[in-house]
Amino acid sequence: MMTTAKLLLHCPDKPGILAEVTDFITVNKGNIIYLDQYVDHVENIFFMRIEWELKDFLVPQEKIEDYFRTLYGQKYEMDFRLYFSDVKPRMAIFVSKMSHCLFDMLARYTAGEWNVEIPLIISNHPDLQHVAERFGIPFYLFPITKETKEEQERKEMELLAKHNITFIVLARYMQVISEQMINAYPNKIINIHHSFLPAFVGAKPYHAAFQRGVKIIGATSHYVTTELDAGPIIEQDVVRITHKDSIEDLVNKGKDLEKIVLSRAVQKHIERKILAYKNKTVIFS
């Protein structure tokens, strides 16, 4: 496939930004294949995602970022990221004991749906090692207690750095991530949880929801921040519940939602379609 460059940026909104960015690409013989932009008039912030083919592009691939920063980044006070389609993101999966999200992601990965590499799976329990072995992915066990948490997470971060991990997915990983790891991967740790939070907290949220006779259950995928389950939301979905649904039905429907919502979020991240600003996200189509 043709190698492309993907540029995502946000900056204070001013006249001429769109024209200058597109002119930079076309003057250098780049063929634009995707362009989307959005202006937040409340914050007065301009958001943009643009993708172009590099086949005949005059600027060498390794110099595009420096050229763009010098010509436009500084001028418009841009916060931008540049990605290339021939460089695959490297994803680490964290799991505990529940397998539904892990199986769904590995099935998509094995089927070639995602342009990503998964060098490893990390867990605080041995329960899902057989899943990793089935898919041929190295599995690393880091049992965690209150006393060992800091040391174990330090070892995990060393392992992530060794494998050049670019983002992390928490596939029902039942541990709170430390501030140190969050700061090392800002807006690069994706989590999934049931949308009952904070209404139904605790170990059995679906049981609590059943007792309340809820009519809708949901799931939310978001980037992890230091505020628990309050990071920028990437994807959400819901499903209807009736009086005929048992607790088991709620749990099964919830698991289906969780794996679908998580995989949608991961796919958008892999495709570089998410721009996080403050505690919200702009999701490009």
PDB file of C-alpha atoms in Angstrom:
ATOM      1  CA  MET A   1       0.000   0.000   0.000  1.00  0.00           C
ATOM      2  CA  MET A   2       1.004   3.606  -0.566  1.00  0.00           C
ATOM      3  CA  THR A   3       2.859   5.159   2.386  1.00  0.00           C
ATOM      4  CA  THR A   4       1.012   8.154   3.803  1.00  0.00           C
ATOM      5  CA  ALA A   5       1.609  10.835   6.413  1.00  0.00           C
ATOM      6  CA  LYS A   6      -1.077  11.675   8.972  1.00  0.00           C
ATOM      7  CA  LEU A   7      -0.967  15.072  10.680  1.00  0.00           C
ATOM      8  CA  LEU A   8      -3.154  15.894  13.678  1.00  0.00           C
ATOM      9  CA  LEU A   9      -3.022  19.341  15.213  1.00  0.00           C
ATOM     10  CA  HIS A  10      -4.787  21.863  17.384  1.00  0.00           C
ATOM     11  CA  CYS A  11      -4.015  25.507  18.012  1.00  0.00           C
ATOM     12  CA  PRO A  12      -5.711  28.879  18.659  1.00  0.00           C
ATOM     13  CA  ASP A  13      -8.087  29.557  15.775  1.00  0.00           C
ATOM     14  CA  LYS A  14      -6.822  32.144  13.294  1.00  0.00           C
ATOM     15  CA  PRO A  15      -7.535  32.875   9.618  1.00  0.00           C
ATOM     16  CA  GLY A  16      -5.332  31.109   7.104  1.00  0.00           C
ATOM     17  CA  ILE A  17      -4.357  27.951   8.974  1.00  0.00           C
ATOM     18  CA  LEU A  18      -6.214  25.542   6.686  1.00  0.00           C
ATOM     19  CA  ALA A  19      -4.892  27.244   3.561  1.00  0.00           C
ATOM     20  CA  GLU A  20      -1.282  27.242   4.762  1.00  0.00           C
ATOM     21  CA  VAL A  21      -1.285  23.593   5.811  1.00  0.00           C
ATOM     22  CA  THR A  22      -2.830  22.364   2.563  1.00  0.00           C
ATOM     23  CA  ASP A  23      -0.521  24.639   0.571  1.00  0.00           C
ATOM     24  CA  PHE A  24       2.519  23.112   2.317  1.00  0.00           C
ATOM     25  CA  ILE A  25       1.418  19.686   1.113  1.00  0.00           C
ATOM     26  CA  THR A  26       0.347  20.544  -2.431  1.00  0.00           C
ATOM     27  CA  VAL A  27       3.353  22.776  -3.182  1.00  0.00           C
ATOM     28  CA  ASN A  28       5.588  19.853  -2.221  1.00  0.00           C
ATOM     29  CA  LYS A  29       3.644  17.528  -4.538  1.00  0.00           C
ATOM     30  CA  GLY A  30       1.732  15.651  -1.868  1.00  0.00           C
ATOM     31  CA  ASN A  31      -1.622  14.144  -2.793  1.00  0.00           C
ATOM     32  CA  ILE A  32      -4.166  14.845  -0.035  1.00  0.00           C
ATOM     33  CA  ILE A  33      -6.467  11.854   0.522  1.00  0.00           C
ATOM     34  CA  TYR A  34      -8.183  12.923   3.767  1.00  0.00           C
ATOM     35  CA  LEU A  35      -8.993  16.276   5.331  1.00  0.00           C
ATOM     36  CA  ASP A  36     -11.225  17.122   8.282  1.00  0.00           C
ATOM     37  CA  GLN A  37     -11.255  20.150  10.538  1.00  0.00           C
ATOM     38  CA  TYR A  38     -13.316  21.515  13.405  1.00  0.00           C
ATOM     39  CA  VAL A  39     -13.420  24.785  15.339  1.00  0.00           C
ATOM     40  CA  ASP A  40     -14.438  24.901  18.989  1.00  0.00           C
ATOM     41  CA  HIS A  41     -15.912  28.384  19.142  1.00  0.00           C
ATOM     42  CA  VAL A  42     -16.204  28.294  22.944  1.00  0.00           C
ATOM     43  CA  GLU A  43     -12.485  27.621  23.448  1.00  0.00           C
ATOM     44  CA  ASN A  44     -11.514  29.270  20.121  1.00  0.00           C
ATOM     45  CA  ILE A  45      -9.431  26.220  19.204  1.00  0.00           C
ATOM     46  CA  PHE A  46      -8.865  24.887  15.683  1.00  0.00           C
ATOM     47  CA  PHE A  47      -8.590  21.099  15.234  1.00  0.00           C
ATOM     48  CA  MET A  48      -7.437  19.361  12.081  1.00  0.00           C
ATOM     49  CA  ARG A  49      -6.537  15.944  10.687  1.00  0.00           C
ATOM     50  CA  ILE A  50      -5.000  15.642   7.245  1.00  0.00           C
ATOM     51  CA  GLU A  51      -3.467  12.678   5.415  1.00  0.00           C
ATOM     52  CA  TRP A  52      -1.451  12.668   2.202  1.00  0.00           C
ATOM     53  CA  GLU A  53       0.519  10.275   0.017  1.00  0.00           C
ATOM     54  CA  LEU A  54       4.318  10.439   0.221  1.00  0.00           C
ATOM     55  CA  LYS A  55       5.188   8.836  -3.131  1.00  0.00           C
ATOM     56  CA  ASP A  56       6.164  12.089  -4.882  1.00  0.00           C
ATOM     57  CA  PHE A  57       6.469  14.314  -1.805  1.00  0.00           C
ATOM     58  CA  LEU A  58       9.517  16.575  -2.118  1.00  0.00           C
ATOM     59  CA  VAL A  59      10.342  16.783   1.599  1.00  0.00           C
ATOM     60  CA  PRO A  60      12.146  13.661   2.891  1.00  0.00           C
ATOM     61  CA  GLN A  61      10.012  11.681   5.318  1.00  0.00           C
ATOM     62  CA  GLU A  62      12.476  12.109   8.190  1.00  0.00           C
ATOM     63  CA  LYS A  63      12.489  15.922   7.782  1.00  0.00           C
ATOM     64  CA  ILE A  64       8.762  16.633   7.429  1.00  0.00           C
ATOM     65  CA  GLU A  65       8.217  17.201  11.154  1.00  0.00           C
ATOM     66  CA  ASP A  66      11.087  19.690  11.442  1.00  0.00           C
ATOM     67  CA  TYR A  67      10.000  21.558   8.311  1.00  0.00           C
ATOM     68  CA  PHE A  68       6.417  21.805   9.485  1.00  0.00           C
ATOM     69  CA  ARG A  69       7.351  22.934  12.987  1.00  0.00           C
ATOM     70  CA  THR A  70       9.638  25.650  11.633  1.00  0.00           C
ATOM     71  CA  LEU A  71       7.246  26.931   8.972  1.00  0.00           C
ATOM     72  CA  TYR A  72       3.886  26.671  10.761  1.00  0.00           C
ATOM     73  CA  GLY A  73       4.048  25.038  14.189  1.00  0.00           C
ATOM     74  CA  GLN A  74       5.753  27.951  15.881  1.00  0.00           C
ATOM     75  CA  LYS A  75       3.866  30.582  13.888  1.00  0.00           C
ATOM     76  CA  TYR A  76       0.437  29.300  14.910  1.00  0.00           C
ATOM     77  CA  GLU A  77       1.372  27.890  18.347  1.00  0.00           C
ATOM     78  CA  MET A  78       0.421  24.428  17.203  1.00  0.00           C
ATOM     79  CA  ASP A  79       0.346  21.260  19.226  1.00  0.00           C
ATOM     80  CA  PHE A  80       0.756  18.643  16.504  1.00  0.00           C
ATOM     81  CA  ARG A  81       1.590  14.987  15.969  1.00  0.00           C
ATOM     82  CA  LEU A  82       2.867  13.421  12.752  1.00  0.00           C
ATOM     83  CA  TYR A  83       2.484   9.724  11.973  1.00  0.00           C
ATOM     84  CA  PHE A  84       3.424   7.526   9.013  1.00  0.00           C
ATOM     85  CA  SER A  85       1.433   4.551   7.783  1.00  0.00           C
ATOM     86  CA  ASP A  86       4.554   2.396   7.409  1.00  0.00           C
ATOM     87  CA  VAL A  87       5.322   2.702  11.133  1.00  0.00           C
ATOM     88  CA  LYS A  88       3.003   0.439  13.107  1.00  0.00           C
ATOM     89  CA  PRO A  89       1.989   1.473  16.634  1.00  0.00           C
ATOM     90  CA  ARG A  90       3.072  -1.017  19.289  1.00  0.00           C
ATOM     91  CA  MET A  91       0.355  -2.000  21.754  1.00  0.00           C
ATOM     92  CA  ALA A  92       0.709  -3.662  25.152  1.00  0.00           C
ATOM     93  CA  ILE A  93      -2.368  -5.335  26.648  1.00  0.00           C
ATOM     94  CA  PHE A  94      -2.890  -5.468  30.417  1.00  0.00           C
ATOM     95  CA  VAL A  95      -5.310  -8.107  31.739  1.00  0.00           C
ATOM     96  CA  SER A  96      -6.355  -9.703  35.025  1.00  0.00           C
ATOM     97  CA  LYS A  97      -8.829 -12.607  34.982  1.00  0.00           C
ATOM     98  CA  MET A  98     -11.653 -11.643  32.590  1.00  0.00           C
ATOM     99  CA  SER A  99     -11.031 -12.778  29.015  1.00  0.00           C
ATOM    100  CA  HIS A 100     -13.841 -11.338  26.845  1.00  0.00           C
ATOM    101  CA  CYS A 101     -12.064  -8.102  25.831  1.00  0.00           C
ATOM    102  CA  LEU A 102      -8.753  -9.881  25.317  1.00  0.00           C
ATOM    103  CA  PHE A 103     -10.232 -12.543  23.027  1.00  0.00           C
ATOM    104  CA  ASP A 104     -12.056  -9.903  20.960  1.00  0.00           C
ATOM    105  CA  MET A 105      -8.938  -7.796  20.403  1.00  0.00           C
ATOM    106  CA  LEU A 106      -6.687 -10.747  19.609  1.00  0.00           C
ATOM    107  CA  ALA A 107      -9.248 -12.075  17.121  1.00  0.00           C
ATOM    108  CA  ARG A 108      -9.263  -8.725  15.300  1.00  0.00           C
ATOM    109  CA  TYR A 109      -5.476  -8.562  15.435  1.00  0.00           C
ATOM    110  CA  THR A 110      -5.072 -12.112  14.086  1.00  0.00           C
ATOM    111  CA  ALA A 111      -7.599 -11.426  11.314  1.00  0.00           C
ATOM    112  CA  GLY A 112      -5.463  -8.488  10.148  1.00  0.00           C
ATOM    113  CA  GLU A 113      -8.101  -5.850  10.921  1.00  0.00           C
ATOM    114  CA  TRP A 114      -5.634  -3.655  12.820  1.00  0.00           C
ATOM    115  CA  ASN A 115      -2.397  -2.110  11.581  1.00  0.00           C
ATOM    116  CA  VAL A 116      -0.682  -2.695  14.913  1.00  0.00           C
ATOM    117  CA  GLU A 117       1.892  -4.870  16.632  1.00  0.00           C
ATOM    118  CA  ILE A 118       1.244  -6.576  19.989  1.00  0.00           C
ATOM    119  CA  PRO A 119       4.654  -7.579  21.398  1.00  0.00           C
ATOM    120  CA  LEU A 120       3.374  -8.601  24.828  1.00  0.00           C
ATOM    121  CA  ILE A 121       0.564  -9.140  27.303  1.00  0.00           C
ATOM    122  CA  ILE A 122       1.031  -8.192  30.970  1.00  0.00           C
ATOM    123  CA  SER A 123      -1.070  -9.519  33.842  1.00  0.00           C
ATOM    124  CA  ASN A 124      -1.235  -9.546  37.620  1.00  0.00           C
ATOM    125  CA  HIS A 125      -2.755 -13.056  37.529  1.00  0.00           C
ATOM    126  CA  PRO A 126      -1.750 -16.241  35.622  1.00  0.00           C
ATOM    127  CA  ASP A 127      -5.320 -17.082  34.536  1.00  0.00           C
ATOM    128  CA  LEU A 128      -5.093 -15.829  30.925  1.00  0.00           C
ATOM    129  CA  GLN A 129      -1.629 -17.092  30.050  1.00  0.00           C
ATOM    130  CA  HIS A 130      -3.189 -19.880  27.984  1.00  0.00           C
ATOM    131  CA  VAL A 131      -4.928 -17.267  25.817  1.00  0.00           C
ATOM    132  CA  ALA A 132      -1.648 -15.488  25.106  1.00  0.00           C
ATOM    133  CA  GLU A 133      -0.002 -18.817  24.256  1.00  0.00           C
ATOM    134  CA  ARG A 134      -2.859 -19.733  21.914  1.00  0.00           C
ATOM    135  CA  PHE A 135      -2.233 -16.541  19.920  1.00  0.00           C
ATOM    136  CA  GLY A 136       1.557 -16.785  20.157  1.00  0.00           C
ATOM    137  CA  ILE A 137       2.087 -13.593  22.153  1.00  0.00           C
ATOM    138  CA  PRO A 138       4.582 -13.435  25.062  1.00  0.00           C
ATOM    139  CA  PHE A 139       2.863 -13.283  28.475  1.00  0.00           C
ATOM    140  CA  TYR A 140       4.475 -11.596  31.476  1.00  0.00           C
ATOM    141  CA  LEU A 141       3.199 -12.123  35.006  1.00  0.00           C
ATOM    142  CA  PHE A 142       3.601  -9.421  37.651  1.00  0.00           C
ATOM    143  CA  PRO A 143       1.695 -10.402  40.814  1.00  0.00           C
ATOM    144  CA  ILE A 144       0.799  -7.232  42.701  1.00  0.00           C
ATOM    145  CA  THR A 145       0.139  -6.583  46.362  1.00  0.00           C
ATOM    146  CA  LYS A 146      -0.002  -3.306  48.228  1.00  0.00           C
ATOM    147  CA  GLU A 147       3.573  -3.855  49.337  1.00  0.00           C
ATOM    148  CA  THR A 148       4.977  -4.841  45.909  1.00  0.00           C
ATOM    149  CA  LYS A 149       2.959  -2.542  43.623  1.00  0.00           C
ATOM    150  CA  GLU A 150       5.603   0.178  43.203  1.00  0.00           C
ATOM    151  CA  GLU A 151       8.421  -2.253  42.447  1.00  0.00           C
ATOM    152  CA  GLN A 152       6.326  -4.397  40.090  1.00  0.00           C
ATOM    153  CA  GLU A 153       5.137  -1.406  38.123  1.00  0.00           C
ATOM    154  CA  ARG A 154       8.726  -0.201  37.792  1.00  0.00           C
ATOM    155  CA  LYS A 155       9.590  -3.573  36.226  1.00  0.00           C
ATOM    156  CA  GLU A 156       6.563  -3.313  33.934  1.00  0.00           C
ATOM    157  CA  MET A 157       7.661   0.110  32.716  1.00  0.00           C
ATOM    158  CA  GLU A 158      11.156  -1.210  32.012  1.00  0.00           C
ATOM    159  CA  LEU A 159       9.614  -3.999  29.959  1.00  0.00           C
ATOM    160  CA  LEU A 160       7.400  -1.553  28.054  1.00  0.00           C
ATOM    161  CA  ALA A 161      10.393   0.645  27.251  1.00  0.00           C
ATOM    162  CA  LYS A 162      12.442  -2.385  26.133  1.00  0.00           C
ATOM    163  CA  HIS A 163       9.719  -3.314  23.617  1.00  0.00           C
ATOM    164  CA  ASN A 164       9.179   0.284  22.434  1.00  0.00           C
ATOM    165  CA  ILE A 165       5.512   0.236  23.411  1.00  0.00           C
ATOM    166  CA  THR A 166       3.631   3.281  22.106  1.00  0.00           C
ATOM    167  CA  PHE A 167       0.287   2.725  23.851  1.00  0.00           C
ATOM    168  CA  ILE A 168      -1.403   0.494  26.430  1.00  0.00           C
ATOM    169  CA  VAL A 169      -4.851  -1.099  26.547  1.00  0.00           C
ATOM    170  CA  LEU A 170      -6.367  -2.106  29.871  1.00  0.00           C
ATOM    171  CA  ALA A 171      -8.580  -5.058  28.927  1.00  0.00           C
ATOM    172  CA  ARG A 172     -10.445  -5.305  32.250  1.00  0.00           C
ATOM    173  CA  TYR A 173      -7.186  -4.938  34.161  1.00  0.00           C
ATOM    174  CA  MET A 174      -8.240  -4.689  37.794  1.00  0.00           C
ATOM    175  CA  GLN A 175      -5.448  -2.494  39.110  1.00  0.00           C
ATOM    176  CA  VAL A 176      -5.195   1.277  39.456  1.00  0.00           C
ATOM    177  CA  ILE A 177      -2.396   2.591  37.242  1.00  0.00           C
ATOM    178  CA  SER A 178       0.120   4.790  39.037  1.00  0.00           C
ATOM    179  CA  GLU A 179       0.643   8.458  38.253  1.00  0.00           C
ATOM    180  CA  GLN A 180       4.175   7.657  37.078  1.00  0.00           C
ATOM    181  CA  MET A 181       2.976   5.317  34.331  1.00  0.00           C
ATOM    182  CA  ILE A 182       0.133   7.657  33.327  1.00  0.00           C
ATOM    183  CA  ASN A 183       2.597  10.522  32.935  1.00  0.00           C
ATOM    184  CA  ALA A 184       4.865   8.299  30.850  1.00  0.00           C
ATOM    185  CA  TYR A 185       1.965   7.501  28.466  1.00  0.00           C
ATOM    186  CA  PRO A 186      -0.252  10.629  28.355  1.00  0.00           C
ATOM    187  CA  ASN A 187      -3.477   9.925  26.439  1.00  0.00           C
ATOM    188  CA  LYS A 188      -1.929   6.599  25.453  1.00  0.00           C
ATOM    189  CA  ILE A 189      -3.553   4.300  28.016  1.00  0.00           C
ATOM    190  CA  ILE A 190      -7.053   3.153  27.049  1.00  0.00           C
ATOM    191  CA  ASN A 191      -9.460   1.724  29.621  1.00  0.00           C
ATOM    192  CA  ILE A 192     -12.940   0.179  29.501  1.00  0.00           C
ATOM    193  CA  HIS A 193     -15.597   0.151  32.194  1.00  0.00           C
ATOM    194  CA  HIS A 194     -19.324  -0.299  32.570  1.00  0.00           C
ATOM    195  CA  SER A 195     -21.245   2.967  32.378  1.00  0.00           C
ATOM    196  CA  PHE A 196     -22.886   2.383  35.767  1.00  0.00           C
ATOM    197  CA  LEU A 197     -19.996   4.219  37.385  1.00  0.00           C
ATOM    198  CA  PRO A 198     -20.319   6.001  39.682  1.00  0.00           C
ATOM    199  CA  ALA A 199     -23.963   4.993  40.299  1.00  0.00           C
ATOM    200  CA  PHE A 200     -23.196   1.286  40.776  1.00  0.00           C
ATOM    201  CA  VAL A 201     -19.762   0.877  42.275  1.00  0.00           C
ATOM    202  CA  GLY A 202     -18.274  -2.218  43.854  1.00  0.00           C
ATOM    203  CA  ALA A 203     -17.493  -5.737  42.719  1.00  0.00           C
ATOM    204  CA  LYS A 204     -20.967  -6.588  41.350  1.00  0.00           C
ATOM    205  CA  PRO A 205     -22.365  -3.573  39.462  1.00  0.00           C
ATOM    206  CA  TYR A 206     -24.683  -5.681  37.302  1.00  0.00           C
ATOM    207  CA  HIS A 207     -26.262  -7.222  40.364  1.00  0.00           C
ATOM    208  CA  ALA A 208     -26.847  -3.746  41.787  1.00  0.00           C
ATOM    209  CA  ALA A 209     -28.302  -2.596  38.464  1.00  0.00           C
ATOM    210  CA  PHE A 210     -30.590  -5.616  38.366  1.00  0.00           C
ATOM    211  CA  GLN A 211     -31.882  -4.788  41.835  1.00  0.00           C
ATOM    212  CA  ARG A 212     -32.691  -1.258  40.664  1.00  0.00           C
ATOM    213  CA  GLY A 213     -34.501  -2.513  37.569  1.00  0.00           C
ATOM    214  CA  VAL A 214     -32.430  -0.530  35.073  1.00  0.00           C
ATOM    215  CA  LYS A 215     -33.688  -0.227  31.487  1.00  0.00           C
ATOM    216  CA  ILE A 216     -30.353   0.599  29.851  1.00  0.00           C
ATOM    217  CA  ILE A 217     -26.819  -0.655  30.470  1.00  0.00           C
ATOM    218  CA  GLY A 218     -23.729   0.729  28.817  1.00  0.00           C
ATOM    219  CA  ALA A 219     -19.956   0.781  28.476  1.00  0.00           C
ATOM    220  CA  THR A 220     -17.418   3.589  28.237  1.00  0.00           C
ATOM    221  CA  SER A 221     -13.882   3.572  26.865  1.00  0.00           C
ATOM    222  CA  HIS A 222     -11.586   6.448  27.770  1.00  0.00           C
ATOM    223  CA  TYR A 223      -8.012   7.551  28.172  1.00  0.00           C
ATOM    224  CA  VAL A 224      -6.617   7.040  31.659  1.00  0.00           C
ATOM    225  CA  THR A 225      -5.792  10.065  33.802  1.00  0.00           C
ATOM    226  CA  THR A 226      -4.845  10.422  37.443  1.00  0.00           C
ATOM    227  CA  GLU A 227      -8.524  10.968  38.254  1.00  0.00           C
ATOM    228  CA  LEU A 228     -10.040   7.478  38.367  1.00  0.00           C
ATOM    229  CA  ASP A 229     -12.362   6.679  35.419  1.00  0.00           C
ATOM    230  CA  ALA A 230     -12.645  10.369  34.528  1.00  0.00           C
ATOM    231  CA  GLY A 231     -10.312  10.711  31.528  1.00  0.00           C
ATOM    232  CA  PRO A 232     -11.260  11.890  28.014  1.00  0.00           C
ATOM    233  CA  ILE A 233     -14.019   9.653  26.634  1.00  0.00           C
ATOM    234  CA  ILE A 234     -13.336   7.938  23.304  1.00  0.00           C
ATOM    235  CA  GLU A 235     -16.330   5.649  22.750  1.00  0.00           C
ATOM    236  CA  GLN A 236     -19.629   4.735  24.434  1.00  0.00           C
ATOM    237  CA  ASP A 237     -22.627   2.546  23.674  1.00  0.00           C
ATOM    238  CA  VAL A 238     -25.763   1.223  25.370  1.00  0.00           C
ATOM    239  CA  VAL A 239     -28.219  -1.668  25.103  1.00  0.00           C
ATOM    240  CA  ARG A 240     -31.813  -1.922  26.297  1.00  0.00           C
ATOM    241  CA  ILE A 241     -32.792  -4.113  29.249  1.00  0.00           C
ATOM    242  CA  THR A 242     -36.261  -5.416  30.131  1.00  0.00           C
ATOM    243  CA  HIS A 243     -37.849  -7.081  33.153  1.00  0.00           C
ATOM    244  CA  LYS A 244     -37.323 -10.419  31.391  1.00  0.00           C
ATOM    245  CA  ASP A 245     -33.521 -10.138  31.597  1.00  0.00           C
ATOM    246  CA  SER A 246     -31.823 -12.055  34.381  1.00  0.00           C
ATOM    247  CA  ILE A 247     -28.612 -11.031  36.139  1.00  0.00           C
ATOM    248  CA  GLU A 248     -26.778 -13.444  33.828  1.00  0.00           C
ATOM    249  CA  ASP A 249     -28.350 -11.699  30.821  1.00  0.00           C
ATOM    250  CA  LEU A 250     -27.157  -8.327  32.114  1.00  0.00           C
ATOM    251  CA  VAL A 251     -23.642  -9.637  32.636  1.00  0.00           C
ATOM    252  CA  ASN A 252     -23.491 -11.187  29.141  1.00  0.00           C
ATOM    253  CA  LYS A 253     -24.907  -8.102  27.439  1.00  0.00           C
ATOM    254  CA  GLY A 254     -22.493  -5.962  29.427  1.00  0.00           C
ATOM    255  CA  LYS A 255     -19.513  -8.056  28.332  1.00  0.00           C
ATOM    256  CA  ASP A 256     -20.576  -7.792  24.689  1.00  0.00           C
ATOM    257  CA  LEU A 257     -20.780  -4.019  25.012  1.00  0.00           C
ATOM    258  CA  GLU A 258     -17.452  -3.756  26.784  1.00  0.00           C
ATOM    259  CA  LYS A 259     -15.496  -5.645  24.143  1.00  0.00           C
ATOM    260  CA  ILE A 260     -17.161  -3.797  21.243  1.00  0.00           C
ATOM    261  CA  VAL A 261     -16.708  -0.349  22.789  1.00  0.00           C
ATOM    262  CA  LEU A 262     -13.090  -1.082  23.742  1.00  0.00           C
ATOM    263  CA  SER A 263     -12.219  -2.386  20.279  1.00  0.00           C
ATOM    264  CA  ARG A 264     -13.806   0.646  18.616  1.00  0.00           C
ATOM    265  CA  ALA A 265     -11.702   2.931  20.795  1.00  0.00           C
ATOM    266  CA  VAL A 266      -8.517   0.969  20.082  1.00  0.00           C
ATOM    267  CA  GLN A 267      -9.195   1.046  16.338  1.00  0.00           C
ATOM    268  CA  LYS A 268      -9.681   4.834  16.373  1.00  0.00           C
ATOM    269  CA  HIS A 269      -6.420   5.222  18.278  1.00  0.00           C
ATOM    270  CA  ILE A 270      -4.544   2.963  15.841  1.00  0.00           C
ATOM    271  CA  GLU A 271      -5.953   4.910  12.885  1.00  0.00           C
ATOM    272  CA  ARG A 272      -4.852   8.205  14.480  1.00  0.00           C
ATOM    273  CA  LYS A 273      -8.371   9.635  14.500  1.00  0.00           C
ATOM    274  CA  ILE A 274      -8.404  10.994  18.061  1.00  0.00           C
ATOM    275  CA  LEU A 275      -7.328  14.411  19.274  1.00  0.00           C
ATOM    276  CA  ALA A 276      -7.467  14.909  23.038  1.00  0.00           C
ATOM    277  CA  TYR A 277      -7.818  18.472  24.334  1.00  0.00           C
ATOM    278  CA  LYS A 278      -8.165  19.160  28.031  1.00  0.00           C
ATOM    279  CA  ASN A 279     -10.565  16.427  29.196  1.00  0.00           C
ATOM    280  CA  LYS A 280     -12.456  15.920  25.932  1.00  0.00           C
ATOM    281  CA  THR A 281     -11.733  14.277  22.608  1.00  0.00           C
ATOM    282  CA  VAL A 282     -12.309  15.236  18.991  1.00  0.00           C
ATOM    283  CA  ILE A 283     -12.991  12.024  17.060  1.00  0.00           C
ATOM    284  CA  PHE A 284     -12.477  12.377  13.316  1.00  0.00           C
ATOM    285  CA  SER A 285     -14.555  10.242  10.951  1.00  0.00           C
TER     286      SER A 285
END
